């Protein structure tokens, strides 16, 4: 299993770069950031500095979208970073959430998402692509490599992920939900003749090492609110049951509103509707042993990467314990099972 750390690009940028360097020091494989250009600093600028000051760790957005960035510009950024630093980039992409909603926009259609994945992937992999009636290719790009990982919750988005995604990002740490969604993506891949074992499966959720459960829950309750935004869209389209597990939809009945200026922030005042049991299920909290136990369950259902959000007050200590205790234990466990 690979491991990633996920942060917001809050100023100062040097802090983000420092966390990336620390993540690599402790053995993390990926360093992800949010991508909302109005709410936080521009991630691609920061990626260049991270890559310059690290050696192995891969960087990318969790997640970008096809609406706020021109697809060809996005592809050019990745191809340029890969030329400068080696193929150490990854692209997480979805229909759009905070980046589009703060401008009173809306998520893109799945058709647009599918088309953008194809265009970005082909160009960023140094290949030609048809776009707006023209054949495009970067004449300067040779040997660039970029995988496209799709963030999804709803049935049609999961289907798209299985059909075209190099990876699947599930922003929810609930074991039962992850098991259901991974199976749905795998089935969609099989239905179009793809080998589902070639798809990466990433569970992304807050990780917090500690033993004060009240404090940990309060620091990570924002995540239930963030997930609730996506679930609310699904419920609006499909109704309250049937399309996705009840475990994902039931808790949002108390949801009354959301302020994206507090998006992903510990102490978010718009997430009081999220009950403690949802925080416990959606996040990875507790002692090192409790983290190890939950991560073992992820490995059993086919998760290939755990990416832990660090939007809380215990970033460095959580990274340290993962590097010294949690990740070695998981890797030993997986090796022993092989």
Tab-separated table of C-alpha atoms in Angstrom:
chain	number	residue	atom	x	y	z
A	1	UNK	CA	0.000	0.000	0.000
A	2	UNK	CA	1.206	3.492	-0.850
A	3	UNK	CA	0.685	6.463	1.448
A	4	UNK	CA	-0.071	10.101	0.750
A	5	UNK	CA	-0.493	13.294	2.754
A	6	UNK	CA	-3.145	15.874	1.783
A	7	UNK	CA	-3.022	19.586	2.710
A	8	UNK	CA	-4.500	22.926	1.777
A	9	UNK	CA	-2.083	25.430	0.237
A	10	UNK	CA	-2.522	28.017	2.966
A	11	UNK	CA	0.176	30.691	3.237
A	12	UNK	CA	2.997	30.758	3.838
A	13	UNK	CA	3.874	28.554	0.892
A	14	UNK	CA	7.115	27.606	2.636
A	15	UNK	CA	4.988	25.784	5.223
A	16	UNK	CA	3.411	23.618	2.505
A	17	UNK	CA	6.828	22.901	1.006
A	18	UNK	CA	8.130	22.009	4.452
A	19	UNK	CA	5.305	19.535	5.054
A	20	UNK	CA	6.006	17.923	1.691
A	21	UNK	CA	9.690	17.535	2.564
A	22	UNK	CA	8.777	16.090	5.947
A	23	UNK	CA	6.343	13.676	4.283
A	24	UNK	CA	9.099	12.404	2.018
A	25	UNK	CA	11.486	12.140	4.974
A	26	UNK	CA	9.009	9.883	6.764
A	27	UNK	CA	8.464	7.676	3.712
A	28	UNK	CA	5.244	8.951	2.172
A	29	UNK	CA	4.878	8.266	-1.551
A	30	UNK	CA	2.504	11.104	-2.524
A	31	UNK	CA	1.845	14.678	-1.466
A	32	UNK	CA	-1.559	15.993	-2.500
A	33	UNK	CA	-3.119	19.446	-2.159
A	34	UNK	CA	-6.544	21.007	-2.535
A	35	UNK	CA	-7.042	22.986	-5.768
A	36	UNK	CA	-9.225	26.068	-5.343
A	37	UNK	CA	-7.412	29.114	-6.680
A	38	UNK	CA	-9.561	31.651	-4.813
A	39	UNK	CA	-9.601	29.961	-1.418
A	40	UNK	CA	-5.929	28.979	-1.257
A	41	UNK	CA	-2.610	29.633	-2.966
A	42	UNK	CA	-1.914	28.367	-6.494
A	43	UNK	CA	-0.834	24.731	-6.073
A	44	UNK	CA	1.072	24.230	-9.330
A	45	UNK	CA	3.529	26.991	-8.463
A	46	UNK	CA	4.132	25.337	-5.105
A	47	UNK	CA	4.523	21.893	-6.724
A	48	UNK	CA	7.513	23.171	-8.656
A	49	UNK	CA	9.239	24.210	-5.441
A	50	UNK	CA	8.321	20.942	-3.718
A	51	UNK	CA	9.755	18.912	-6.585
A	52	UNK	CA	12.921	21.014	-6.553
A	53	UNK	CA	13.473	20.314	-2.846
A	54	UNK	CA	12.562	16.591	-2.788
A	55	UNK	CA	13.776	13.493	-4.590
A	56	UNK	CA	11.043	10.872	-4.865
A	57	UNK	CA	7.638	12.024	-3.673
A	58	UNK	CA	4.929	12.579	-6.285
A	59	UNK	CA	2.691	15.660	-6.209
A	60	UNK	CA	-0.760	16.499	-7.506
A	61	UNK	CA	-4.195	17.977	-6.763
A	62	UNK	CA	-6.937	16.266	-4.794
A	63	UNK	CA	-8.681	17.326	-6.880
A	64	UNK	CA	-8.659	19.655	-9.886
A	65	UNK	CA	-11.591	20.073	-12.283
A	66	UNK	CA	-12.285	20.778	-15.981
A	67	UNK	CA	-14.135	24.062	-15.401
A	68	UNK	CA	-11.713	26.533	-13.842
A	69	UNK	CA	-8.601	25.561	-15.806
A	70	UNK	CA	-8.094	25.230	-19.563
A	71	UNK	CA	-7.392	21.556	-20.251
A	72	UNK	CA	-4.451	22.200	-22.560
A	73	UNK	CA	-2.836	24.546	-20.035
A	74	UNK	CA	-3.282	21.931	-17.296
A	75	UNK	CA	-1.640	19.304	-19.495
A	76	UNK	CA	1.227	21.673	-20.333
A	77	UNK	CA	1.895	22.284	-16.639
A	78	UNK	CA	2.215	18.562	-15.961
A	79	UNK	CA	4.389	17.925	-19.012
A	80	UNK	CA	6.640	20.833	-17.994
A	81	UNK	CA	6.976	19.656	-14.388
A	82	UNK	CA	7.769	16.158	-15.631
A	83	UNK	CA	10.464	17.475	-17.961
A	84	UNK	CA	12.001	19.522	-15.164
A	85	UNK	CA	11.875	16.970	-12.350
A	86	UNK	CA	11.176	13.552	-13.855
A	87	UNK	CA	7.768	11.897	-13.947
A	88	UNK	CA	6.739	12.748	-10.401
A	89	UNK	CA	3.243	14.168	-10.930
A	90	UNK	CA	-0.247	12.753	-10.570
A	91	UNK	CA	-3.612	14.296	-11.484
A	92	UNK	CA	-6.669	13.830	-9.328
A	93	UNK	CA	-9.732	15.227	-11.087
A	94	UNK	CA	-13.465	15.513	-10.500
A	95	UNK	CA	-16.480	17.509	-11.680
A	96	UNK	CA	-15.625	20.480	-9.439
A	97	UNK	CA	-16.631	21.533	-5.954
A	98	UNK	CA	-15.167	24.469	-4.024
A	99	UNK	CA	-13.272	25.917	-7.006
A	100	UNK	CA	-16.475	26.344	-9.006
A	101	UNK	CA	-18.999	26.962	-6.227
A	102	UNK	CA	-17.232	30.023	-4.801
A	103	UNK	CA	-17.774	31.716	-8.172
A	104	UNK	CA	-21.470	30.684	-8.188
A	105	UNK	CA	-20.651	28.081	-10.803
A	106	UNK	CA	-21.638	24.432	-10.882
A	107	UNK	CA	-19.860	21.110	-11.312
A	108	UNK	CA	-19.304	20.073	-14.922
A	109	UNK	CA	-21.204	17.297	-16.631
A	110	UNK	CA	-19.757	13.811	-16.668
A	111	UNK	CA	-19.431	14.128	-20.450
A	112	UNK	CA	-17.162	17.137	-19.984
A	113	UNK	CA	-15.200	15.346	-17.278
A	114	UNK	CA	-14.678	12.330	-19.544
A	115	UNK	CA	-13.488	14.506	-22.437
A	116	UNK	CA	-11.127	16.512	-20.223
A	117	UNK	CA	-9.540	13.354	-18.818
A	118	UNK	CA	-8.782	12.157	-22.344
A	119	UNK	CA	-7.342	15.468	-23.546
A	120	UNK	CA	-5.188	16.101	-20.464
A	121	UNK	CA	-3.910	12.528	-20.341
A	122	UNK	CA	-2.943	12.337	-24.015
A	123	UNK	CA	-1.137	15.672	-24.072
A	124	UNK	CA	0.587	15.127	-20.723
A	125	UNK	CA	1.776	11.726	-21.931
A	126	UNK	CA	3.497	13.328	-24.950
A	127	UNK	CA	0.832	12.079	-27.342
A	128	UNK	CA	-1.350	13.781	-29.956
A	129	UNK	CA	-5.050	14.376	-29.324
A	130	UNK	CA	-8.051	15.749	-31.192
A	131	UNK	CA	-9.395	18.853	-29.463
A	132	UNK	CA	-11.859	21.449	-30.791
A	133	UNK	CA	-11.397	20.157	-34.313
A	134	UNK	CA	-7.599	20.374	-34.238
A	135	UNK	CA	-4.867	17.802	-33.729
A	136	UNK	CA	-2.710	18.989	-30.838
A	137	UNK	CA	0.606	17.782	-29.417
A	138	UNK	CA	3.390	19.404	-27.430
A	139	UNK	CA	6.352	19.356	-29.817
A	140	UNK	CA	8.763	19.805	-26.919
A	141	UNK	CA	7.406	16.993	-24.713
A	142	UNK	CA	9.126	13.603	-24.828
A	143	UNK	CA	8.510	10.757	-22.428
A	144	UNK	CA	6.177	12.585	-20.043
A	145	UNK	CA	3.935	10.280	-18.012
A	146	UNK	CA	0.759	11.224	-16.136
A	147	UNK	CA	-1.983	9.083	-14.624
A	148	UNK	CA	-5.507	10.464	-14.231
A	149	UNK	CA	-7.258	9.490	-10.999
A	150	UNK	CA	-10.969	10.267	-10.797
A	151	UNK	CA	-12.772	11.388	-7.634
A	152	UNK	CA	-16.333	10.062	-7.575
A	153	UNK	CA	-19.313	9.208	-5.366
A	154	UNK	CA	-22.428	8.828	-7.532
A	155	UNK	CA	-23.292	5.765	-9.662
A	156	UNK	CA	-22.613	7.368	-13.043
A	157	UNK	CA	-19.366	8.952	-11.860
A	158	UNK	CA	-18.225	5.587	-10.497
A	159	UNK	CA	-19.084	4.009	-13.841
A	160	UNK	CA	-17.009	6.636	-15.659
A	161	UNK	CA	-14.112	6.008	-13.287
A	162	UNK	CA	-14.099	2.297	-14.042
A	163	UNK	CA	-14.267	2.963	-17.761
A	164	UNK	CA	-11.518	5.592	-18.136
A	165	UNK	CA	-9.698	6.277	-14.850
A	166	UNK	CA	-6.163	5.178	-14.084
A	167	UNK	CA	-7.175	5.430	-10.451
A	168	UNK	CA	-10.190	6.029	-8.207
A	169	UNK	CA	-10.169	8.555	-5.356
A	170	UNK	CA	-12.770	8.000	-2.642
A	171	UNK	CA	-12.868	10.881	-0.188
A	172	UNK	CA	-14.404	8.863	2.633
A	173	UNK	CA	-12.803	6.435	5.056
A	174	UNK	CA	-15.834	4.283	5.881
A	175	UNK	CA	-14.933	0.620	5.302
A	176	UNK	CA	-18.354	-0.514	4.060
A	177	UNK	CA	-18.748	2.448	1.705
A	178	UNK	CA	-15.240	1.952	0.334
A	179	UNK	CA	-15.891	-1.744	-0.250
A	180	UNK	CA	-19.113	-1.004	-2.151
A	181	UNK	CA	-17.616	1.745	-4.287
A	182	UNK	CA	-14.446	-0.156	-5.150
A	183	UNK	CA	-16.577	-3.099	-6.257
A	184	UNK	CA	-18.732	-0.759	-8.374
A	185	UNK	CA	-15.677	0.734	-10.106
A	186	UNK	CA	-14.174	-2.706	-10.699
A	187	UNK	CA	-17.427	-3.963	-12.231
A	188	UNK	CA	-17.608	-0.950	-14.561
A	189	UNK	CA	-14.044	-1.637	-15.703
A	190	UNK	CA	-14.823	-5.284	-16.390
A	191	UNK	CA	-17.919	-4.321	-18.391
A	192	UNK	CA	-15.778	-2.431	-20.919
A	193	UNK	CA	-13.054	-5.056	-21.087
A	194	UNK	CA	-10.558	-3.373	-18.755
A	195	UNK	CA	-8.512	-5.233	-16.175
A	196	UNK	CA	-9.723	-3.769	-12.849
A	197	UNK	CA	-6.437	-4.757	-11.230
A	198	UNK	CA	-4.760	-2.048	-13.304
A	199	UNK	CA	-6.791	0.655	-11.521
A	200	UNK	CA	-5.351	2.269	-8.387
A	201	UNK	CA	-7.796	2.608	-5.484
A	202	UNK	CA	-7.143	5.514	-3.117
A	203	UNK	CA	-9.071	6.144	0.091
A	204	UNK	CA	-8.589	9.715	1.296
A	205	UNK	CA	-9.631	10.695	4.833
A	206	UNK	CA	-8.345	12.742	7.764
A	207	UNK	CA	-5.649	10.970	9.786
A	208	UNK	CA	-5.019	12.081	13.352
A	209	UNK	CA	-2.763	10.319	15.864
A	210	UNK	CA	-3.947	10.829	19.433
A	211	UNK	CA	-6.089	9.544	22.290
A	212	UNK	CA	-8.356	12.515	23.082
A	213	UNK	CA	-11.366	11.458	21.038
A	214	UNK	CA	-13.438	14.574	21.682
A	215	UNK	CA	-10.622	16.787	20.452
A	216	UNK	CA	-9.786	14.602	17.448
A	217	UNK	CA	-13.424	14.521	16.381
A	218	UNK	CA	-13.752	18.287	16.657
A	219	UNK	CA	-10.592	18.741	14.582
A	220	UNK	CA	-11.855	16.416	11.836
A	221	UNK	CA	-15.630	17.014	11.837
A	222	UNK	CA	-15.165	19.320	8.820
A	223	UNK	CA	-14.624	16.237	6.685
A	224	UNK	CA	-18.169	14.984	7.194
A	225	UNK	CA	-19.393	18.372	6.012
A	226	UNK	CA	-17.198	18.264	2.912
A	227	UNK	CA	-18.392	14.779	2.007
A	228	UNK	CA	-21.945	15.913	2.717
A	229	UNK	CA	-21.746	18.496	-0.063
A	230	UNK	CA	-21.178	15.771	-2.635
A	231	UNK	CA	-23.757	13.483	-1.073
A	232	UNK	CA	-26.352	16.266	-1.170
A	233	UNK	CA	-25.891	16.473	-4.945
A	234	UNK	CA	-26.413	12.714	-5.245
A	235	UNK	CA	-29.547	12.790	-3.088
A	236	UNK	CA	-30.934	15.688	-5.139
A	237	UNK	CA	-30.512	13.620	-8.298
A	238	UNK	CA	-31.348	10.094	-7.167
A	239	UNK	CA	-33.407	10.466	-3.996
A	240	UNK	CA	-32.508	9.321	-0.513
A	241	UNK	CA	-32.020	5.610	-1.088
A	242	UNK	CA	-30.964	3.074	-3.632
A	243	UNK	CA	-28.248	4.882	-5.589
A	244	UNK	CA	-25.580	4.762	-2.873
A	245	UNK	CA	-25.399	3.085	0.559
A	246	UNK	CA	-27.649	4.533	3.260
A	247	UNK	CA	-24.542	4.863	5.427
A	248	UNK	CA	-23.403	7.676	3.144
A	249	UNK	CA	-26.708	9.527	2.821
A	250	UNK	CA	-28.547	9.205	6.125
A	251	UNK	CA	-26.501	11.682	8.163
A	252	UNK	CA	-26.966	14.694	5.843
A	253	UNK	CA	-30.644	15.104	6.730
A	254	UNK	CA	-29.564	17.634	9.358
A	255	UNK	CA	-27.475	19.614	6.895
A	256	UNK	CA	-28.669	23.234	6.588
A	257	UNK	CA	-25.965	25.092	4.670
A	258	UNK	CA	-22.281	25.411	3.971
A	259	UNK	CA	-19.777	28.247	3.765
A	260	UNK	CA	-16.925	27.456	1.393
A	261	UNK	CA	-14.769	30.057	3.117
A	262	UNK	CA	-14.486	27.462	5.900
A	263	UNK	CA	-14.065	24.534	3.504
A	264	UNK	CA	-11.813	21.828	4.905
A	265	UNK	CA	-11.057	23.838	8.039
A	266	UNK	CA	-10.903	22.446	11.568
A	267	UNK	CA	-13.641	24.095	13.604
A	268	UNK	CA	-15.866	24.671	10.570
A	269	UNK	CA	-19.064	26.171	12.023
A	270	UNK	CA	-21.296	24.613	9.367
A	271	UNK	CA	-20.590	20.984	10.236
A	272	UNK	CA	-22.269	20.635	13.619
A	273	UNK	CA	-24.824	18.327	11.973
A	274	UNK	CA	-22.128	15.664	11.534
A	275	UNK	CA	-22.468	13.127	14.404
A	276	UNK	CA	-19.532	11.573	16.219
A	277	UNK	CA	-20.071	8.120	14.745
A	278	UNK	CA	-19.784	9.526	11.204
A	279	UNK	CA	-16.517	11.265	12.113
A	280	UNK	CA	-15.181	7.982	13.516
A	281	UNK	CA	-16.225	5.989	10.458
A	282	UNK	CA	-15.215	8.503	7.794
A	283	UNK	CA	-11.819	9.347	9.346
A	284	UNK	CA	-8.825	7.415	10.674
A	285	UNK	CA	-8.360	8.460	14.290
A	286	UNK	CA	-6.759	7.180	17.476
A	287	UNK	CA	-3.538	5.519	18.515
A	288	UNK	CA	-1.013	4.055	16.083
A	289	UNK	CA	-2.453	0.585	16.718
A	290	UNK	CA	-5.972	1.803	15.894
A	291	UNK	CA	-4.729	3.334	12.644
A	292	UNK	CA	-2.907	0.135	11.739
A	293	UNK	CA	-6.031	-1.945	12.324
A	294	UNK	CA	-8.214	0.211	10.074
A	295	UNK	CA	-5.574	0.411	7.361
A	296	UNK	CA	-5.307	-3.380	7.359
A	297	UNK	CA	-9.027	-3.462	6.589
A	298	UNK	CA	-8.457	-1.082	3.676
A	299	UNK	CA	-5.779	-3.381	2.306
A	300	UNK	CA	-8.136	-6.362	2.546
A	301	UNK	CA	-10.758	-4.683	0.327
A	302	UNK	CA	-8.279	-3.641	-2.354
A	303	UNK	CA	-7.177	-0.131	-1.386
A	304	UNK	CA	-3.774	0.577	-2.948
A	305	UNK	CA	-3.191	4.002	-1.375
A	306	UNK	CA	-4.299	5.711	1.810
A	307	UNK	CA	-4.049	9.503	1.589
A	308	UNK	CA	-4.431	11.240	4.934
A	309	UNK	CA	-5.720	14.803	5.258
A	310	UNK	CA	-3.732	16.994	7.654
A	311	UNK	CA	-6.236	19.822	8.236
A	312	UNK	CA	-5.809	19.746	12.007
A	313	UNK	CA	-3.473	20.846	14.799
A	314	UNK	CA	-1.282	17.740	14.945
A	315	UNK	CA	0.342	17.581	11.512
A	316	UNK	CA	3.989	16.914	12.321
A	317	UNK	CA	3.310	14.370	15.054
A	318	UNK	CA	0.895	12.450	12.854
A	319	UNK	CA	3.465	12.350	10.046
A	320	UNK	CA	6.138	11.182	12.489
A	321	UNK	CA	4.099	8.338	13.947
A	322	UNK	CA	3.076	7.217	10.470
A	323	UNK	CA	6.689	7.230	9.325
A	324	UNK	CA	8.101	5.469	12.367
A	325	UNK	CA	5.262	3.074	13.258
A	326	UNK	CA	2.135	2.924	11.108
A	327	UNK	CA	3.547	2.636	7.565
A	328	UNK	CA	6.259	0.093	8.446
A	329	UNK	CA	3.671	-2.075	10.210
A	330	UNK	CA	1.308	-1.948	7.219
A	331	UNK	CA	4.058	-2.735	4.750
A	332	UNK	CA	5.231	-5.673	6.875
A	333	UNK	CA	1.650	-6.929	7.123
A	334	UNK	CA	1.091	-6.737	3.369
A	335	UNK	CA	4.441	-8.422	2.653
A	336	UNK	CA	3.574	-11.243	5.053
A	337	UNK	CA	0.198	-11.750	3.355
A	338	UNK	CA	1.736	-11.891	-0.141
